[in-house]
C-alpha positions in Angstrom: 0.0 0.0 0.0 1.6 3.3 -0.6 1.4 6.7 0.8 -1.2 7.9 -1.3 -3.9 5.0 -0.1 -3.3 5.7 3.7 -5.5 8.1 5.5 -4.4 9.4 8.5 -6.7 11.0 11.4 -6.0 14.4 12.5 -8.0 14.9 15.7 -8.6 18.8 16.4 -6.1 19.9 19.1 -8.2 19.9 21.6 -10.4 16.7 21.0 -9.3 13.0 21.7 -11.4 10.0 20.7 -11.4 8.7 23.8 -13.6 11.8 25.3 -15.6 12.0 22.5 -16.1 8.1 23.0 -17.3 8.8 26.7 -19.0 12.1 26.3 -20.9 12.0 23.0 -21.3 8.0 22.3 -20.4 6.3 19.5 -22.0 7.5 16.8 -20.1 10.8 17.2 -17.3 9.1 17.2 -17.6 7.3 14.2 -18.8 10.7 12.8 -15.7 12.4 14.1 -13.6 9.6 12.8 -15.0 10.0 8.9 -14.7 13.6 8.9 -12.9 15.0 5.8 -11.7 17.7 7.9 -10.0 15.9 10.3 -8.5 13.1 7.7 -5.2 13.9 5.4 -3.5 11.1 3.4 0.2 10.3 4.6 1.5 11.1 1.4 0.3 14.9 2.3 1.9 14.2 5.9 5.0 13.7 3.7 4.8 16.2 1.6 4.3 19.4 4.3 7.5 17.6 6.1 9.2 18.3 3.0 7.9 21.6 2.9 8.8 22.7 6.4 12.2 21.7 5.7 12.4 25.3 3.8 10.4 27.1 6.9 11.5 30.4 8.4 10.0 31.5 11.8 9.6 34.9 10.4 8.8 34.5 6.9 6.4 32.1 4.6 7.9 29.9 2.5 5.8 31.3 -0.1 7.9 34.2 0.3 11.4 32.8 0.2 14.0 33.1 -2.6 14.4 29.0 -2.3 10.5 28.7 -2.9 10.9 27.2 -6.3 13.5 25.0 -5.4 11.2 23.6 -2.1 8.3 23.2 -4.4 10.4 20.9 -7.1 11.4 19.0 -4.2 8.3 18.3 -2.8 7.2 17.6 -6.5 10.0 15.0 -7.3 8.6 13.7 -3.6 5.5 13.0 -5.0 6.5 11.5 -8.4 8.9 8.6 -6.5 5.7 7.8 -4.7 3.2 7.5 -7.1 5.7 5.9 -9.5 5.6 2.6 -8.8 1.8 2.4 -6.8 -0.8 0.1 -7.6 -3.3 2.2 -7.0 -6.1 2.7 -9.3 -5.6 5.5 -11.8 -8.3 7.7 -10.5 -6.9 7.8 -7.1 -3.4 8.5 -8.2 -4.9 11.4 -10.6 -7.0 13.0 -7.8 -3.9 12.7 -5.3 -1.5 14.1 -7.7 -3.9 17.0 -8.0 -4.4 17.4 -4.9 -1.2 17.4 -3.4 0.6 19.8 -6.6 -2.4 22.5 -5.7 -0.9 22.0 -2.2 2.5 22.6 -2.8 1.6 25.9 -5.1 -0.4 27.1 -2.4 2.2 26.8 0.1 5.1 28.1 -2.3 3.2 30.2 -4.4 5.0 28.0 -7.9 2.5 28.1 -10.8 0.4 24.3 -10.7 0.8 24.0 -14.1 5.2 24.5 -13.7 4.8 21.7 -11.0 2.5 19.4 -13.1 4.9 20.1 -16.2 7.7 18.9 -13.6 6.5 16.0 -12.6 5.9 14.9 -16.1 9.2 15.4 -16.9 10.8 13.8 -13.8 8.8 10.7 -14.1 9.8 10.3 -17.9 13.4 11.6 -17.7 15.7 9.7 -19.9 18.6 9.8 -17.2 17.2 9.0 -14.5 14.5 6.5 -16.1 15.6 4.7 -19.4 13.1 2.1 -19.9 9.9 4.9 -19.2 11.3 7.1 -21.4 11.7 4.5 -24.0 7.9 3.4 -23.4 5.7 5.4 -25.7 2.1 3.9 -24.8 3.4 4.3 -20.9 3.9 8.0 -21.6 1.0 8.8 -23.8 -1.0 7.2 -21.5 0.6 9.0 -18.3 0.4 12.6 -20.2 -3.6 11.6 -20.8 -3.9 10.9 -17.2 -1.6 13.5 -15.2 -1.7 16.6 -17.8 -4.6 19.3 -16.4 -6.9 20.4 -18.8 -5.9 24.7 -19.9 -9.2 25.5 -18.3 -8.4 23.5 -14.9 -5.0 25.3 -14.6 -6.6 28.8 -15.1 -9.3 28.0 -12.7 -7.0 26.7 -9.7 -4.8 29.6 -10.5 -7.6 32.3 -9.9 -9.0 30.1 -7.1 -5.2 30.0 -5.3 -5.0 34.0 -6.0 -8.7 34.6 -4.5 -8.1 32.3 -1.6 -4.3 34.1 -0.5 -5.9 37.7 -1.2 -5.7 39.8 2.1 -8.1 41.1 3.5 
C-alpha cells in the first residue's frame, strides 16, 4: 500500500477520541472519525515535512528566494511515490492534483510549472531509461496526469482569490 492509499486522522487539538467516545457516544465518534476535515493522506503528511524543511520562523515559504526549489522537491517527492503504486488510476490522478495544488499554495510555484515537472521527472531519460523509451506508458501518463488549460486557469484564480488579504 503506498502513501497515497493511507488516510491518517487528525483529531482537532483539543479533541481525543477517547472523550468524544465517553462524552458523546459512539455515533459521534464514528462521525468524528469520517470527517474529511480531520483526515489527510500520509502522502500529504510527507509532503508538508518536505515543505517545512524550507520554513523560516519569520517569513512564509511562499515568500522565500528557495521557494521554487522547495516546491520541485516536494514535486519530485510525490512523483517517486506514485511511480511505482498500484493504485487505481483515478486515485493516483485526484492525489496528484491534490497534493501539486498543495505545494503551489504553500510556495506560491505556478500548478501547471509543478505538473509540467513532474511529467518530466517521471519520464526523464537519465534517471528512467526504460519509461522514457515506453511510448504507450507516456502517452497514456500525459492523458492521465496533464490538467486540462481550463483546470490550470481556474486553480490559478482560485489560489489567488483564496491568499488575497483582506
Amino acid at each position: 500500500m503506498s502513501p497515497l492509499e493511507i488516510d491518517l486522522f487528525l483529531p482537532a487539538a483539543d479533541s481525543d477520541p477517547a472523550d468524544i467516545l465517553a462524552d458523546h457516544g459512539p455515533d459521534r465518534l464514528a462521525q468524528t472519525l469520517t470527517d474529511p476535515e480531520h483526515r489527510e493522506t500520509l502522502l500529504a503528511r510527507f509532503v508538508d515535512q518536505q515543505l517545512d524543511n524550507y520554513r523560516t520562523f519569520n517569513r512564509p515559504l511562499r515568500e522565500l528566494p528557495i521557494r521554487k526549489h522547495a516546491s520541485y522537491h516536494a514535486t519530485r517527492l510525490v512523483a517517486d511515490q506514485i511511480r511505482d503504486t498500484h493504485a487505481s488510476p483515478e486515485l493516483v490522478a485526484a492525489a496528484v492534483q491534490r497534493e501539486l495544488l498543495h505545494i503551489a499554495e504553500r510556495t506560491g510555484t505556478d500548478a501547471g510549472d509543478l505538473n509540467r515537472y513532474l511529467l518530466d521527472y517521471l519520464y526523464d531519460p537519465d534517471l528512467y531509461p526504460a519509461a522514457a523509451n515506453d511510448e504507450t506508458a507516456i502517452a497514456d501518463h500525459h492523458d492521465l496526469f496533464e490538467l486540462p488549460a481550463e483546470m490550470l486557469d481556474d486553480m490559478d484564480q482560485q489560489l489567488d482569490s483564496d491568499l488575497e488579504m483582506p
